[in-house]
mmCIF file of C-alpha atoms in Angstrom:
data_model
loop_
_atom_site.group_PDB
_atom_site.id
_atom_site.type_symbol
_atom_site.label_atom_id
_atom_site.label_comp_id
_atom_site.label_asym_id
_atom_site.label_seq_id
_atom_site.Cartn_x
_atom_site.Cartn_y
_atom_site.Cartn_z
ATOM 1 C CA MET A 1 -11.325 10.045 7.363
ATOM 2 C CA ALA A 2 -9.393 12.698 8.406
ATOM 3 C CA PHE A 3 -6.130 14.685 7.994
ATOM 4 C CA LEU A 4 -2.544 15.816 9.520
ATOM 5 C CA THR A 5 -0.035 17.352 7.344
ATOM 6 C CA ALA A 6 2.823 18.978 7.232
ATOM 7 C CA HIS A 7 5.457 20.573 4.397
ATOM 8 C CA HIS A 8 8.769 21.698 4.102
ATOM 9 C CA THR A 9 11.081 22.690 1.127
ATOM 10 C CA ASP A 10 14.721 23.937 1.408
ATOM 11 C CA VAL A 11 17.215 25.537 -1.507
ATOM 12 C CA GLY A 12 19.914 23.251 -0.121
ATOM 13 C CA ILE A 13 23.522 23.721 0.360
ATOM 14 C CA LYS A 14 24.240 24.696 -3.253
ATOM 15 C CA LYS A 15 21.886 26.006 -5.269
ATOM 16 C CA LYS A 16 20.712 29.941 -5.449
ATOM 17 C CA THR A 17 16.868 29.786 -6.213
ATOM 18 C CA ASN A 18 14.400 26.892 -4.960
ATOM 19 C CA GLN A 19 12.637 25.219 -8.454
ATOM 20 C CA ASP A 20 10.349 22.927 -6.234
ATOM 21 C CA ALA A 21 6.614 24.373 -5.955
ATOM 22 C CA LEU A 22 4.151 22.502 -3.139
ATOM 23 C CA LEU A 23 0.723 22.770 -3.056
ATOM 24 C CA LEU A 24 -1.720 21.070 0.036
ATOM 25 C CA LYS A 25 -5.487 21.460 -0.195
ATOM 26 C CA THR A 26 -8.182 20.664 1.245
ATOM 27 C CA ALA A 27 -11.876 20.622 1.586
ATOM 28 C CA LYS A 28 -14.960 18.908 2.674
ATOM 29 C CA THR A 29 -17.119 17.246 0.269
ATOM 30 C CA PRO A 30 -20.259 14.837 0.465
ATOM 31 C CA LYS A 31 -17.663 12.039 -0.046
ATOM 32 C CA GLY A 32 -16.430 13.103 3.454
ATOM 33 C CA PRO A 33 -12.705 14.775 3.340
ATOM 34 C CA VAL A 34 -10.267 15.220 0.078
ATOM 35 C CA GLY A 35 -6.929 16.458 0.047
ATOM 36 C CA LEU A 36 -5.069 17.197 -3.060
ATOM 37 C CA PHE A 37 -0.897 17.533 -2.482
ATOM 38 C CA ILE A 38 1.084 17.861 -5.299
ATOM 39 C CA VAL A 39 4.873 18.274 -5.535
ATOM 40 C CA CYS A 40 7.012 19.294 -8.183
ATOM 41 C CA ASP A 41 10.633 20.099 -9.153
ATOM 42 C CA GLY A 42 11.242 22.597 -11.866
ATOM 43 C CA MET A 43 14.294 22.731 -14.201
ATOM 44 C CA GLY A 44 15.305 25.139 -16.700
ATOM 45 C CA GLY A 45 18.340 27.934 -16.346
ATOM 46 C CA LEU A 46 17.771 30.863 -13.924
ATOM 47 C CA SER A 47 14.817 31.082 -12.894
ATOM 48 C CA HIS A 48 12.248 29.498 -15.601
ATOM 49 C CA GLY A 49 12.155 26.258 -13.657
ATOM 50 C CA GLU A 50 10.710 27.982 -10.891
ATOM 51 C CA LEU A 51 7.971 29.312 -13.215
ATOM 52 C CA ALA A 52 7.002 26.457 -14.700
ATOM 53 C CA SER A 53 6.855 24.205 -11.375
ATOM 54 C CA ALA A 54 4.695 27.293 -10.120
ATOM 55 C CA LYS A 55 2.531 26.977 -13.183
ATOM 56 C CA VAL A 56 1.639 23.587 -12.552
ATOM 57 C CA ILE A 57 0.869 24.444 -8.860
ATOM 58 C CA ARG A 58 -1.307 27.216 -9.646
ATOM 59 C CA GLY A 59 -3.196 25.114 -12.255
ATOM 60 C CA MET A 60 -3.794 22.441 -10.576
ATOM 61 C CA ALA A 61 -4.912 24.398 -7.411
ATOM 62 C CA GLU A 62 -7.140 26.272 -9.820
ATOM 63 C CA TRP A 63 -8.902 22.682 -11.050
ATOM 64 C CA PHE A 64 -9.198 21.812 -7.410
ATOM 65 C CA ASP A 65 -11.502 24.821 -6.793
ATOM 66 C CA THR A 66 -13.533 24.583 -9.858
ATOM 67 C CA GLN A 67 -13.817 20.784 -10.601
ATOM 68 C CA MET A 68 -13.929 18.800 -7.460
ATOM 69 C CA PRO A 69 -17.250 20.552 -6.177
ATOM 70 C CA ARG A 70 -18.973 18.959 -9.291
ATOM 71 C CA LEU A 71 -16.634 15.634 -9.129
ATOM 72 C CA ALA A 72 -17.985 14.869 -5.737
ATOM 73 C CA PHE A 73 -21.099 14.605 -7.021
ATOM 74 C CA SER A 74 -20.825 12.297 -9.966
ATOM 75 C CA GLU A 75 -21.810 8.739 -10.216
ATOM 76 C CA HIS A 76 -18.743 8.260 -12.457
ATOM 77 C CA PHE A 77 -15.964 9.865 -10.180
ATOM 78 C CA GLU A 78 -13.106 7.541 -11.099
ATOM 79 C CA GLU A 79 -13.211 7.848 -14.945
ATOM 80 C CA GLU A 80 -13.855 11.320 -14.564
ATOM 81 C CA ILE A 81 -11.062 12.191 -12.512
ATOM 82 C CA TYR A 82 -8.554 10.387 -15.007
ATOM 83 C CA SER A 83 -9.746 12.465 -17.934
ATOM 84 C CA GLU A 84 -9.844 15.691 -16.052
ATOM 85 C CA VAL A 85 -6.722 15.588 -14.772
ATOM 86 C CA GLU A 86 -5.384 14.466 -17.772
ATOM 87 C CA LYS A 87 -7.028 17.129 -19.814
ATOM 88 C CA CYS A 88 -5.610 19.820 -17.240
ATOM 89 C CA MET A 89 -2.059 18.566 -17.795
ATOM 90 C CA LYS A 90 -2.199 18.239 -21.229
ATOM 91 C CA GLN A 91 -3.268 22.208 -21.173
ATOM 92 C CA LEU A 92 -0.361 23.305 -18.500
ATOM 93 C CA ASN A 93 2.172 21.238 -20.527
ATOM 94 C CA GLU A 94 1.022 23.470 -23.860
ATOM 95 C CA LYS A 95 1.626 26.316 -21.868
ATOM 96 C CA ILE A 96 4.501 26.411 -20.341
ATOM 97 C CA LEU A 97 6.176 24.182 -23.945
ATOM 98 C CA LYS A 98 4.650 27.996 -25.789
ATOM 99 C CA TYR A 99 6.459 30.289 -23.113
ATOM 100 C CA GLY A 100 9.730 28.339 -23.569
ATOM 101 C CA GLU A 101 9.219 28.370 -27.467
ATOM 102 C CA THR A 102 8.424 32.225 -26.973
ATOM 103 C CA SER A 103 11.259 33.016 -24.707
ATOM 104 C CA LYS A 104 14.017 30.745 -26.686
ATOM 105 C CA VAL A 105 14.259 28.955 -23.524
ATOM 106 C CA LYS A 106 13.938 24.946 -22.297
ATOM 107 C CA LEU A 107 11.982 24.488 -19.166
ATOM 108 C CA GLY A 108 10.045 21.932 -17.834
ATOM 109 C CA THR A 109 8.918 20.634 -14.476
ATOM 110 C CA THR A 110 7.971 16.867 -12.724
ATOM 111 C CA MET A 111 4.526 16.442 -11.150
ATOM 112 C CA THR A 112 3.848 14.085 -8.911
ATOM 113 C CA ALA A 113 0.028 14.375 -7.642
ATOM 114 C CA LEU A 114 -1.472 12.608 -4.536
ATOM 115 C CA LEU A 115 -5.517 12.870 -4.178
ATOM 116 C CA ILE A 116 -7.789 11.026 -1.404
ATOM 117 C CA VAL A 117 -10.902 10.801 -1.661
ATOM 118 C CA ASP A 118 -14.056 8.434 -0.267
ATOM 119 C CA HIS A 119 -10.844 5.980 1.563
ATOM 120 C CA LYS A 120 -9.313 5.778 -1.716
ATOM 121 C CA TYR A 121 -6.292 7.575 -3.461
ATOM 122 C CA TYR A 122 -5.394 8.513 -6.990
ATOM 123 C CA ILE A 123 -1.826 9.310 -8.544
ATOM 124 C CA ALA A 124 -0.857 11.318 -11.054
ATOM 125 C CA HIS A 125 2.891 11.337 -12.273
ATOM 126 C CA ILE A 126 4.888 12.504 -14.232
ATOM 127 C CA GLY A 127 8.924 12.444 -14.119
ATOM 128 C CA ASP A 128 11.355 11.386 -10.808
ATOM 129 C CA SER A 129 9.580 12.976 -7.559
ATOM 130 C CA ARG A 130 7.869 10.203 -5.916
ATOM 131 C CA ALA A 131 4.905 8.833 -3.223
ATOM 132 C CA TYR A 132 5.380 6.570 -0.731
ATOM 133 C CA ARG A 133 2.826 5.075 1.253
ATOM 134 C CA ILE A 134 3.901 4.161 5.011
ATOM 135 C CA SER A 135 1.732 1.895 7.319
ATOM 136 C CA ASN A 136 3.246 -1.342 8.582
ATOM 137 C CA SER A 137 6.074 -1.551 5.844
ATOM 138 C CA LEU A 138 7.135 1.372 3.386
ATOM 139 C CA ASN A 139 5.948 1.109 -0.399
ATOM 140 C CA GLN A 140 6.848 3.733 -3.139
ATOM 141 C CA LEU A 141 3.904 4.125 -5.336
ATOM 142 C CA THR A 142 5.071 6.166 -8.526
ATOM 143 C CA LYS A 143 7.903 4.731 -10.976
ATOM 144 C CA ASP A 144 10.861 7.145 -11.762
ATOM 145 C CA GLN A 145 10.356 7.723 -15.151
ATOM 146 C CA THR A 146 14.470 8.394 -15.885
ATOM 147 C CA LEU A 147 16.896 7.157 -18.027
ATOM 148 C CA VAL A 148 18.605 4.950 -15.141
ATOM 149 C CA ALA A 149 15.566 3.390 -14.068
ATOM 150 C CA ARG A 150 14.843 2.178 -17.674
ATOM 151 C CA GLU A 151 18.345 0.564 -17.474
ATOM 152 C CA VAL A 152 17.516 -1.031 -14.238
ATOM 153 C CA ALA A 153 14.455 -2.159 -15.436
ATOM 154 C CA ARG A 154 15.588 -3.867 -18.702
ATOM 155 C CA GLY A 155 18.593 -5.452 -16.671
ATOM 156 C CA ASN A 156 21.283 -3.229 -17.747
ATOM 157 C CA ILE A 157 22.297 -1.775 -15.001
ATOM 158 C CA THR A 158 22.162 -2.523 -11.304
ATOM 159 C CA GLU A 159 20.038 -0.798 -8.118
ATOM 160 C CA GLU A 160 23.029 0.152 -7.218
ATOM 161 C CA GLN A 161 24.988 1.358 -10.100
ATOM 162 C CA ALA A 162 21.897 3.465 -11.031
ATOM 163 C CA LYS A 163 22.592 5.324 -7.601
ATOM 164 C CA ILE A 164 26.042 6.901 -9.029
ATOM 165 C CA ASP A 165 25.562 6.841 -12.484
ATOM 166 C CA PRO A 166 26.025 10.118 -14.278
ATOM 167 C CA ARG A 167 22.882 10.051 -16.162
ATOM 168 C CA ARG A 168 20.595 9.456 -13.453
ATOM 169 C CA ASN A 169 19.065 12.839 -13.363
ATOM 170 C CA VAL A 170 17.750 12.465 -17.428
ATOM 171 C CA LEU A 171 14.118 12.365 -17.419
ATOM 172 C CA LEU A 172 12.260 10.447 -20.226
ATOM 173 C CA GLN A 173 9.282 12.960 -19.920
ATOM 174 C CA CYS A 174 8.384 16.508 -18.032
ATOM 175 C CA VAL A 175 5.677 18.570 -17.933
ATOM 176 C CA GLY A 176 6.391 21.607 -20.237
ATOM 177 C CA ALA A 177 9.363 20.200 -22.733
ATOM 178 C CA THR A 178 7.913 18.176 -25.168
ATOM 179 C CA THR A 179 4.342 18.323 -27.099
ATOM 180 C CA GLU A 180 3.369 15.226 -26.064
ATOM 181 C CA ILE A 181 3.098 13.945 -22.638
ATOM 182 C CA GLU A 182 1.441 10.520 -20.336
ATOM 183 C CA VAL A 183 0.396 10.748 -17.078
ATOM 184 C CA ASP A 184 0.997 7.514 -15.126
ATOM 185 C CA PHE A 185 -2.118 7.228 -12.852
ATOM 186 C CA SER A 186 -2.401 4.694 -10.068
ATOM 187 C CA LYS A 187 -4.762 3.959 -7.283
ATOM 188 C CA GLY A 188 -5.564 2.138 -3.998
ATOM 189 C CA ASP A 189 -7.699 2.061 -0.870
ATOM 190 C CA VAL A 190 -6.819 4.275 2.219
ATOM 191 C CA GLN A 191 -6.783 2.719 5.075
ATOM 192 C CA ALA A 192 -6.353 4.476 8.979
ATOM 193 C CA ASN A 193 -3.131 5.307 10.453
ATOM 194 C CA THR A 194 -1.297 5.878 7.135
ATOM 195 C CA VAL A 195 1.236 8.102 5.828
ATOM 196 C CA PHE A 196 1.984 9.203 2.356
ATOM 197 C CA LEU A 197 4.931 10.834 1.502
ATOM 198 C CA LEU A 198 5.367 13.341 -1.504
ATOM 199 C CA CYS A 199 9.008 14.720 -2.106
ATOM 200 C CA SER A 200 11.561 15.748 -4.978
ATOM 201 C CA ASP A 201 14.418 13.742 -6.327
ATOM 202 C CA GLY A 202 16.613 15.818 -3.928
ATOM 203 C CA PHE A 203 14.870 14.664 -0.951
ATOM 204 C CA TYR A 204 15.524 10.596 -1.576
ATOM 205 C CA HIS A 205 18.708 10.821 -2.973
ATOM 206 C CA GLN A 206 20.429 10.504 0.240
ATOM 207 C CA ILE A 207 18.005 9.109 2.694
ATOM 208 C CA THR A 208 17.087 5.158 2.758
ATOM 209 C CA GLU A 209 13.857 3.567 2.740
ATOM 210 C CA GLU A 210 14.733 2.429 6.182
ATOM 211 C CA GLU A 211 14.966 5.669 7.618
ATOM 212 C CA LEU A 212 11.839 7.189 6.192
ATOM 213 C CA GLU A 213 9.827 4.438 7.553
ATOM 214 C CA LEU A 214 10.999 4.732 10.715
ATOM 215 C CA GLU A 215 10.837 8.268 11.454
ATOM 216 C CA LEU A 216 7.218 8.514 10.015
ATOM 217 C CA LYS A 217 6.313 5.552 11.617
ATOM 218 C CA PRO A 218 2.221 6.316 11.680
ATOM 219 C CA GLY A 219 2.000 5.410 15.119
ATOM 220 C CA THR A 220 4.533 7.975 16.540
ATOM 221 C CA VAL A 221 2.820 10.969 14.891
ATOM 222 C CA THR A 222 0.512 12.324 16.740
ATOM 223 C CA ASN A 223 -0.463 15.477 15.656
ATOM 224 C CA ASN A 224 0.541 18.396 13.082
ATOM 225 C CA GLN A 225 3.523 19.639 15.010
ATOM 226 C CA GLN A 226 5.218 16.097 15.492
ATOM 227 C CA LEU A 227 5.109 15.416 11.661
ATOM 228 C CA LYS A 228 6.153 18.635 10.636
ATOM 229 C CA ASP A 229 9.220 17.968 13.225
ATOM 230 C CA ARG A 230 9.746 14.734 11.228
ATOM 231 C CA VAL A 231 10.012 15.850 7.731
ATOM 232 C CA VAL A 232 12.403 18.814 8.902
ATOM 233 C CA GLU A 233 14.611 16.645 10.801
ATOM 234 C CA LEU A 234 14.859 14.558 7.488
ATOM 235 C CA VAL A 235 15.349 17.237 5.178
ATOM 236 C CA GLU A 236 18.249 18.802 7.551
ATOM 237 C CA LEU A 237 19.737 14.984 7.535
ATOM 238 C CA VAL A 238 19.702 14.808 3.742
ATOM 239 C CA LYS A 239 21.591 18.408 4.081
ATOM 240 C CA VAL A 240 24.004 17.256 6.220
ATOM 241 C CA ARG A 241 24.902 14.737 3.576
ATOM 242 C CA LYS A 242 25.677 16.907 1.122
ATOM 243 C CA GLU A 243 22.935 16.869 -1.568
ATOM 244 C CA VAL A 244 22.864 19.334 -3.732
ATOM 245 C CA ASP A 245 19.438 20.043 -5.283
ATOM 246 C CA ASN A 246 16.377 21.572 -4.022
ATOM 247 C CA ILE A 247 14.902 19.505 -1.394
ATOM 248 C CA SER A 248 11.058 19.062 -1.115
ATOM 249 C CA VAL A 249 8.310 16.943 1.000
ATOM 250 C CA ILE A 250 4.688 16.379 2.041
ATOM 251 C CA ALA A 251 3.669 14.276 4.782
ATOM 252 C CA VAL A 252 0.008 13.582 5.099
ATOM 253 C CA LYS A 253 -1.269 11.132 7.521
ATOM 254 C CA VAL A 254 -4.766 9.552 7.164
ATOM 255 C CA TYR A 255 -6.534 8.789 10.379
#
């Protein structure tokens, strides 16, 4: 198992600062190559959202560097991954929350993290950034933790209504806003010739799943530059469609 990777982030057509943050880390372990990929979408006035997203990225990068070497040898890898990531996220949540209280500002960030190891993937998710898997078809691997997504699930509004609902950016939880967070974990098998896509909401609001599937079909991407070119083209398309938010994408092909 090996990875092709690409990423791209853009401030967008309206905002002055980019509050998104990305992480791509890979390493060789006794279980084979492992990769940790994260998209965070910060929120808060001035540069505070940028601070929150960067704090989570730095914290998870440090976690990967210090804990993965030990976890790679563990006989209870899966159980420990969940508990270790949750512990790390709660510590980061507390630090960001304390900073906000001390500085008298409101800030926070989403986090969608993908860990690939030993032909398995593990996702840790908070907020409304997303993870997709593209192989023979496209599947969304995360659930948006938003007010409108909850209303759709309850049957109170339709998917089409949700796309234009003025409340669509209202999050049910994010890192750094409240004392308690609940990390949404999921997992699955990793097949060769699969593309994983992580993105902020500024990316997916103005693009269709059919377009994502067409542009990122695993069989049409054979090197890092091709993957990068596809990602940049998609981000530029989103800008042409007048998305006003920051736009960030990570693409990972497993082969």
